[in-house]
């Protein structure tokens, strides 16, 4: 195995560790409490400690870190809309999350944190292994912006935070923590659609959380940058893109120096796949060049794109 081959997949490996570590982090306080590791059980004489009294406790919708409450911004917006009350506590809980993802990259949540995306990546891998052919893009990727706006508007209309009643992220949380299957049907539907209908259709085009984070994504300071001189136009990056291959086109054509679309998950699959080291993460958001540097000519010696590859 060459050094270059060993380097391939490094970002994805780190990302897998982070994704799994976060799942463990969200499960641990309740599991530890169940075993009595965080304090006494009810029923004894000792004061009862609850997980909520620990350093960290919660779910992806609502958590407490060192006593500071953090809320999923889309859930907070739905609750505010459904209750017709812009409760300051809600906004204070959602603001740090919005600012953090806004600064980094909105959809870094999808690529590095969301357990549904992790399951979606596993489904994508399974689909390739089974040789199931599906459409690359059955639904336009920006549809999720409309879905996000729709769930907030509908929440205001019916007085219930509608997406939270069937949010598959919540279903994963409840399943992991309590073994609860309520809401699991949405998760199953998402994975079946990914497997049999269109590649990663939920995360790419339908998830309203992805829609909100896409809207934030255009301000993010962590970006994939391209070295046009190094690129050999082999399109391997497009074949593995978790968001949508089209988001790489402005960079590949020489129009831009970074992947600018708010859709980018900064997952690094393209960085890992590039055989020419032409893609790297960079901090900062350079302006789009006024005059586009010329994209290099395809290298006839470059290997053809391998088709959707394991991420
Ligand atoms: S452009 Fe690269 S980093 Fe962004 S979503 Fe696609 S593969 Fe991931
Ligand atoms: S994988 Fe690398 S060399 Fe191939 S098209 Fe993408 S950026 Fe260019």
Tab-separated table of C-alpha atoms and ligand atoms in Angstrom:
chain	number	residue	atom	x	y	z
A	1	UNK	CA	0.000	0.000	0.000
A	2	UNK	CA	1.467	3.338	-0.971
A	3	UNK	CA	1.700	6.361	1.273
A	4	UNK	CA	-0.857	8.106	-0.944
A	5	UNK	CA	-3.260	5.190	-0.601
A	6	UNK	CA	-2.876	5.273	3.193
A	7	UNK	CA	-3.730	8.983	3.173
A	8	UNK	CA	-6.976	8.325	1.306
A	9	UNK	CA	-9.910	8.060	3.641
A	10	UNK	CA	-8.290	9.872	6.555
A	11	UNK	CA	-10.962	12.560	6.834
A	12	UNK	CA	-13.706	9.958	6.634
A	13	UNK	CA	-11.996	7.897	9.333
A	14	UNK	CA	-11.850	10.903	11.646
A	15	UNK	CA	-15.457	11.708	10.818
A	16	UNK	CA	-16.579	8.185	11.702
A	17	UNK	CA	-14.877	8.491	15.088
A	18	UNK	CA	-16.613	11.815	15.726
A	19	UNK	CA	-20.039	10.499	14.581
A	20	UNK	CA	-19.786	7.423	16.819
A	21	UNK	CA	-18.353	9.385	19.751
A	22	UNK	CA	-21.291	11.794	19.632
A	23	UNK	CA	-23.800	8.944	19.669
A	24	UNK	CA	-22.041	7.526	22.732
A	25	UNK	CA	-21.932	10.992	24.318
A	26	UNK	CA	-25.700	11.401	23.970
A	27	UNK	CA	-26.391	7.905	25.346
A	28	UNK	CA	-23.897	7.839	28.179
A	29	UNK	CA	-25.517	10.075	30.835
A	30	UNK	CA	-28.807	8.169	30.777
A	31	UNK	CA	-27.138	4.772	30.630
A	32	UNK	CA	-24.833	5.730	33.503
A	33	UNK	CA	-27.798	7.031	35.479
A	34	UNK	CA	-29.638	3.788	34.857
A	35	UNK	CA	-26.718	1.907	36.347
A	36	UNK	CA	-26.601	4.262	39.315
A	37	UNK	CA	-23.195	5.605	38.271
A	38	UNK	CA	-24.231	9.217	38.505
A	39	UNK	CA	-25.707	9.048	41.987
A	40	UNK	CA	-28.260	7.281	44.131
A	41	UNK	CA	-31.404	5.644	42.841
A	42	UNK	CA	-34.801	6.734	43.929
A	43	UNK	CA	-36.043	4.463	46.651
A	44	UNK	CA	-32.965	4.801	48.860
A	45	UNK	CA	-32.188	7.404	51.494
A	46	UNK	CA	-29.467	9.105	49.453
A	47	UNK	CA	-30.236	12.233	47.505
A	48	UNK	CA	-31.293	11.357	43.993
A	49	UNK	CA	-29.034	12.557	41.210
A	50	UNK	CA	-30.482	12.861	37.730
A	51	UNK	CA	-28.576	12.911	34.456
A	52	UNK	CA	-29.708	16.504	33.979
A	53	UNK	CA	-27.479	17.469	36.912
A	54	UNK	CA	-24.391	16.209	35.126
A	55	UNK	CA	-21.920	18.110	32.930
A	56	UNK	CA	-23.668	16.939	29.804
A	57	UNK	CA	-27.124	15.584	29.186
A	58	UNK	CA	-29.676	15.633	26.444
A	59	UNK	CA	-30.458	14.842	22.849
A	60	UNK	CA	-29.788	16.494	19.521
A	61	UNK	CA	-33.022	18.451	19.972
A	62	UNK	CA	-32.238	19.793	23.418
A	63	UNK	CA	-29.227	19.387	25.630
A	64	UNK	CA	-27.515	20.886	28.625
A	65	UNK	CA	-23.755	21.437	28.563
A	66	UNK	CA	-22.308	22.604	31.867
A	67	UNK	CA	-25.712	24.020	32.776
A	68	UNK	CA	-26.079	25.901	29.469
A	69	UNK	CA	-29.130	24.831	27.455
A	70	UNK	CA	-28.639	24.220	23.745
A	71	UNK	CA	-31.597	23.773	21.408
A	72	UNK	CA	-31.998	22.538	17.857
A	73	UNK	CA	-32.782	25.803	15.999
A	74	UNK	CA	-35.461	24.235	13.782
A	75	UNK	CA	-37.202	22.681	16.796
A	76	UNK	CA	-37.022	26.032	18.609
A	77	UNK	CA	-38.512	27.822	15.597
A	78	UNK	CA	-41.356	25.295	15.389
A	79	UNK	CA	-42.109	25.579	19.104
A	80	UNK	CA	-42.033	29.381	18.877
A	81	UNK	CA	-44.300	29.311	15.803
A	82	UNK	CA	-46.747	26.808	17.268
A	83	UNK	CA	-47.016	28.655	20.587
A	84	UNK	CA	-47.034	32.052	18.855
A	85	UNK	CA	-44.463	33.125	21.424
A	86	UNK	CA	-40.891	34.095	20.616
A	87	UNK	CA	-39.885	32.917	24.086
A	88	UNK	CA	-36.457	34.428	24.878
A	89	UNK	CA	-35.345	31.167	26.544
A	90	UNK	CA	-35.909	29.333	23.263
A	91	UNK	CA	-33.971	31.842	21.236
A	92	UNK	CA	-31.121	31.977	23.761
A	93	UNK	CA	-30.836	28.183	23.572
A	94	UNK	CA	-30.867	28.100	19.768
A	95	UNK	CA	-28.576	31.082	19.177
A	96	UNK	CA	-25.228	29.493	20.156
A	97	UNK	CA	-26.008	26.535	17.891
A	98	UNK	CA	-26.887	28.835	14.994
A	99	UNK	CA	-23.752	30.926	15.499
A	100	UNK	CA	-21.442	27.917	15.827
A	101	UNK	CA	-22.713	26.175	12.693
A	102	UNK	CA	-22.974	29.491	10.862
A	103	UNK	CA	-19.300	30.150	11.512
A	104	UNK	CA	-18.068	26.637	10.737
A	105	UNK	CA	-20.398	25.411	7.975
A	106	UNK	CA	-24.130	24.888	8.445
A	107	UNK	CA	-24.246	21.376	7.127
A	108	UNK	CA	-21.251	20.293	9.185
A	109	UNK	CA	-24.083	19.182	11.464
A	110	UNK	CA	-25.247	16.760	8.758
A	111	UNK	CA	-21.787	15.483	7.903
A	112	UNK	CA	-20.281	15.176	11.363
A	113	UNK	CA	-23.105	14.989	13.915
A	114	UNK	CA	-26.444	13.716	12.586
A	115	UNK	CA	-27.004	9.979	13.200
A	116	UNK	CA	-29.512	9.788	10.326
A	117	UNK	CA	-26.777	10.815	7.895
A	118	UNK	CA	-24.562	8.089	9.353
A	119	UNK	CA	-27.331	5.555	8.698
A	120	UNK	CA	-27.841	7.085	5.247
A	121	UNK	CA	-24.167	6.583	4.440
A	122	UNK	CA	-24.453	2.969	5.581
A	123	UNK	CA	-27.519	2.556	3.342
A	124	UNK	CA	-25.605	4.065	0.408
A	125	UNK	CA	-22.805	1.553	1.018
A	126	UNK	CA	-25.324	-1.304	1.206
A	127	UNK	CA	-27.025	-0.168	-2.005
A	128	UNK	CA	-23.723	-0.244	-3.858
A	129	UNK	CA	-22.883	-3.652	-2.429
A	130	UNK	CA	-26.267	-4.992	-3.563
A	131	UNK	CA	-25.832	-3.377	-6.980
A	132	UNK	CA	-29.151	-1.506	-6.731
A	133	UNK	CA	-29.360	1.258	-9.345
A	134	UNK	CA	-31.262	4.360	-8.257
A	135	UNK	CA	-31.646	7.899	-9.509
A	136	UNK	CA	-28.904	10.310	-8.533
A	137	UNK	CA	-31.299	13.211	-8.082
A	138	UNK	CA	-35.049	12.537	-7.954
A	139	UNK	CA	-35.796	15.720	-5.994
A	140	UNK	CA	-34.054	19.105	-6.462
A	141	UNK	CA	-31.550	19.657	-3.665
A	142	UNK	CA	-32.963	23.050	-2.682
A	143	UNK	CA	-36.371	21.497	-1.955
A	144	UNK	CA	-35.257	21.114	1.649
A	145	UNK	CA	-35.233	24.916	2.065
A	146	UNK	CA	-38.929	24.912	1.212
A	147	UNK	CA	-39.578	21.946	3.510
A	148	UNK	CA	-37.925	23.840	6.393
A	149	UNK	CA	-40.075	26.918	5.761
A	150	UNK	CA	-43.164	24.718	5.380
A	151	UNK	CA	-42.749	22.892	8.705
A	152	UNK	CA	-42.391	26.209	10.557
A	153	UNK	CA	-45.430	27.681	8.778
A	154	UNK	CA	-47.457	24.512	9.388
A	155	UNK	CA	-46.447	24.528	13.063
A	156	UNK	CA	-47.885	28.034	13.356
A	157	UNK	CA	-51.053	26.929	11.586
A	158	UNK	CA	-51.845	23.819	13.617
A	159	UNK	CA	-50.271	24.866	16.926
A	160	UNK	CA	-47.962	21.844	17.112
A	161	UNK	CA	-44.245	21.602	16.225
A	162	UNK	CA	-45.109	19.290	13.333
A	163	UNK	CA	-41.717	17.990	12.253
A	164	UNK	CA	-40.819	17.035	15.815
A	165	UNK	CA	-43.669	14.510	15.809
A	166	UNK	CA	-41.947	12.433	13.138
A	167	UNK	CA	-38.352	13.726	13.021
A	168	UNK	CA	-36.166	10.672	12.251
A	169	UNK	CA	-33.287	12.175	14.254
A	170	UNK	CA	-35.545	12.089	17.321
A	171	UNK	CA	-36.491	8.507	16.428
A	172	UNK	CA	-32.810	7.481	16.517
A	173	UNK	CA	-32.362	9.238	19.840
A	174	UNK	CA	-35.383	7.607	21.414
A	175	UNK	CA	-34.486	4.215	19.998
A	176	UNK	CA	-30.934	4.369	21.315
A	177	UNK	CA	-31.850	5.674	24.727
A	178	UNK	CA	-35.111	3.959	25.512
A	179	UNK	CA	-35.489	1.230	22.925
A	180	UNK	CA	-38.626	3.113	21.881
A	181	UNK	CA	-39.900	2.354	18.396
A	182	UNK	CA	-42.365	5.253	18.254
A	183	UNK	CA	-41.515	7.338	15.212
A	184	UNK	CA	-39.215	4.648	13.842
A	185	UNK	CA	-41.423	4.391	10.746
A	186	UNK	CA	-40.071	7.707	9.448
A	187	UNK	CA	-36.543	6.463	9.835
A	188	UNK	CA	-37.412	3.230	8.040
A	189	UNK	CA	-39.143	5.204	5.256
A	190	UNK	CA	-36.085	7.454	4.871
A	191	UNK	CA	-33.728	4.510	4.557
A	192	UNK	CA	-36.015	2.599	2.163
A	193	UNK	CA	-36.265	5.679	-0.087
A	194	UNK	CA	-32.463	6.046	0.001
A	195	UNK	CA	-32.048	2.361	-0.808
A	196	UNK	CA	-34.615	1.950	-3.564
A	197	UNK	CA	-35.629	5.323	-4.969
A	198	UNK	CA	-32.936	7.996	-5.123
A	199	UNK	CA	-29.428	8.264	-3.759
A	200	UNK	CA	-29.379	9.893	-0.294
A	201	UNK	CA	-32.638	11.653	-1.176
A	202	UNK	CA	-33.567	12.486	2.409
A	203	UNK	CA	-30.313	14.201	3.380
A	204	UNK	CA	-29.703	15.739	-0.023
A	205	UNK	CA	-33.126	17.132	-0.760
A	206	UNK	CA	-35.842	16.629	1.842
A	207	UNK	CA	-34.639	17.014	5.422
A	208	UNK	CA	-35.792	20.375	6.827
A	209	UNK	CA	-32.900	20.415	9.302
A	210	UNK	CA	-30.586	20.107	6.300
A	211	UNK	CA	-32.558	22.949	4.701
A	212	UNK	CA	-32.012	25.271	7.644
A	213	UNK	CA	-28.331	24.375	7.814
A	214	UNK	CA	-27.992	24.815	4.032
A	215	UNK	CA	-29.260	28.377	4.445
A	216	UNK	CA	-26.546	28.940	7.063
A	217	UNK	CA	-23.929	27.170	4.966
A	218	UNK	CA	-23.084	30.035	2.674
A	219	UNK	CA	-21.478	31.924	5.527
A	220	UNK	CA	-19.281	29.098	6.809
A	221	UNK	CA	-15.565	29.600	7.199
A	222	UNK	CA	-14.531	25.961	6.700
A	223	UNK	CA	-14.478	25.206	3.003
A	224	UNK	CA	-13.133	22.732	0.506
A	225	UNK	CA	-10.652	24.581	-1.736
A	226	UNK	CA	-9.319	23.439	-5.088
A	227	UNK	CA	-5.870	23.721	-6.630
A	228	UNK	CA	-6.732	24.079	-10.312
A	229	UNK	CA	-3.169	23.317	-11.406
A	230	UNK	CA	-3.247	19.956	-9.641
A	231	UNK	CA	-6.754	18.840	-10.719
A	232	UNK	CA	-6.767	16.261	-13.506
A	233	UNK	CA	-10.550	16.424	-14.030
A	234	UNK	CA	-11.092	12.775	-13.185
A	235	UNK	CA	-14.426	13.533	-11.422
A	236	UNK	CA	-13.770	11.109	-8.573
A	237	UNK	CA	-14.749	13.879	-6.160
A	238	UNK	CA	-18.157	14.153	-7.823
A	239	UNK	CA	-18.680	10.404	-7.644
A	240	UNK	CA	-18.337	10.363	-3.857
A	241	UNK	CA	-19.986	13.699	-2.952
A	242	UNK	CA	-22.453	13.237	-0.112
A	243	UNK	CA	-24.373	16.409	-0.967
A	244	UNK	CA	-24.778	16.580	-4.755
A	245	UNK	CA	-22.092	16.226	-7.423
A	246	UNK	CA	-23.191	19.500	-9.044
A	247	UNK	CA	-21.938	21.546	-6.105
A	248	UNK	CA	-18.357	20.765	-7.144
A	249	UNK	CA	-18.806	21.952	-10.718
A	250	UNK	CA	-18.027	25.672	-10.282
A	251	UNK	CA	-14.736	24.761	-8.585
A	252	UNK	CA	-13.867	22.077	-11.127
A	253	UNK	CA	-14.668	24.315	-14.101
A	254	UNK	CA	-12.340	27.015	-12.801
A	255	UNK	CA	-15.173	29.442	-11.983
A	256	UNK	CA	-14.492	29.312	-8.260
A	257	UNK	CA	-11.711	28.465	-5.852
A	258	UNK	CA	-13.839	26.786	-3.184
A	259	UNK	CA	-16.964	24.636	-3.008
A	260	UNK	CA	-19.272	27.523	-2.180
A	261	UNK	CA	-22.724	25.912	-2.112
A	262	UNK	CA	-24.459	25.924	1.243
A	263	UNK	CA	-25.184	22.258	0.637
A	264	UNK	CA	-21.604	21.145	1.292
A	265	UNK	CA	-21.375	18.968	4.418
A	266	UNK	CA	-17.585	19.467	4.687
A	267	UNK	CA	-17.546	15.701	4.949
A	268	UNK	CA	-14.178	15.467	3.195
A	269	UNK	CA	-15.163	12.507	1.017
A	270	UNK	CA	-13.970	14.476	-2.025
A	271	UNK	CA	-10.705	15.396	-0.284
A	272	UNK	CA	-10.127	11.716	0.472
A	273	UNK	CA	-11.008	10.583	-3.049
A	274	UNK	CA	-8.918	13.053	-5.024
A	275	UNK	CA	-5.921	11.225	-6.523
A	276	UNK	CA	-4.109	14.502	-7.283
A	277	UNK	CA	-4.269	16.172	-3.858
A	278	UNK	CA	-6.149	18.996	-5.547
A	279	UNK	CA	-8.732	19.410	-2.776
A	280	UNK	CA	-8.054	20.557	0.758
A	281	UNK	CA	-9.935	22.120	3.627
A	282	UNK	CA	-9.170	25.774	4.100
A	283	UNK	CA	-10.288	28.383	6.589
A	284	UNK	CA	-11.902	31.584	5.359
A	285	UNK	CA	-14.205	32.331	2.517
A	286	UNK	CA	-12.399	33.944	-0.417
A	287	UNK	CA	-14.482	35.906	-2.912
A	288	UNK	CA	-15.352	34.282	-6.180
A	289	UNK	CA	-12.640	35.316	-8.666
A	290	UNK	CA	-13.780	38.036	-11.085
A	291	UNK	CA	-11.922	36.377	-13.945
A	292	UNK	CA	-11.988	32.641	-13.668
A	293	UNK	CA	-8.677	30.806	-13.735
A	294	UNK	CA	-8.672	28.220	-16.494
A	295	UNK	CA	-9.440	24.697	-15.372
A	296	UNK	CA	-6.729	22.323	-16.439
A	297	UNK	CA	-7.275	19.959	-19.317
A	298	UNK	CA	-8.235	16.403	-18.452
A	299	UNK	CA	-5.268	14.138	-18.000
A	300	UNK	CA	-5.712	11.212	-20.382
A	301	UNK	CA	-3.657	9.067	-18.014
A	302	UNK	CA	-6.023	9.732	-15.127
A	303	UNK	CA	-8.092	6.760	-14.089
A	304	UNK	CA	-11.771	6.960	-15.029
A	305	UNK	CA	-14.202	7.779	-12.251
A	306	UNK	CA	-14.945	4.663	-10.235
A	307	UNK	CA	-18.639	5.398	-9.825
A	308	UNK	CA	-20.088	6.048	-6.408
A	309	UNK	CA	-17.442	4.852	-3.988
A	310	UNK	CA	-17.474	3.887	-0.375
A	311	UNK	CA	-17.304	6.919	1.828
B	1	LIG	S1	-18.123	18.839	-1.843
B	1	LIG	FE1	-16.772	17.400	-0.758
B	1	LIG	S2	-16.921	18.014	1.394
B	1	LIG	FE2	-18.681	18.950	0.336
B	1	LIG	S3	-20.345	17.457	0.566
B	1	LIG	FE3	-19.339	16.991	-1.397
B	1	LIG	S4	-17.821	15.410	-0.851
B	1	LIG	FE4	-18.437	16.370	1.081
B	2	LIG	S1	-10.921	14.158	-7.727
B	2	LIG	FE1	-9.331	15.741	-7.699
B	2	LIG	S2	-8.331	15.571	-9.682
B	2	LIG	FE2	-10.274	14.477	-9.857
B	2	LIG	S3	-11.715	16.062	-10.672
B	2	LIG	FE3	-11.895	16.079	-8.426
B	2	LIG	S4	-10.442	17.686	-7.770
B	2	LIG	FE4	-9.902	17.157	-9.878
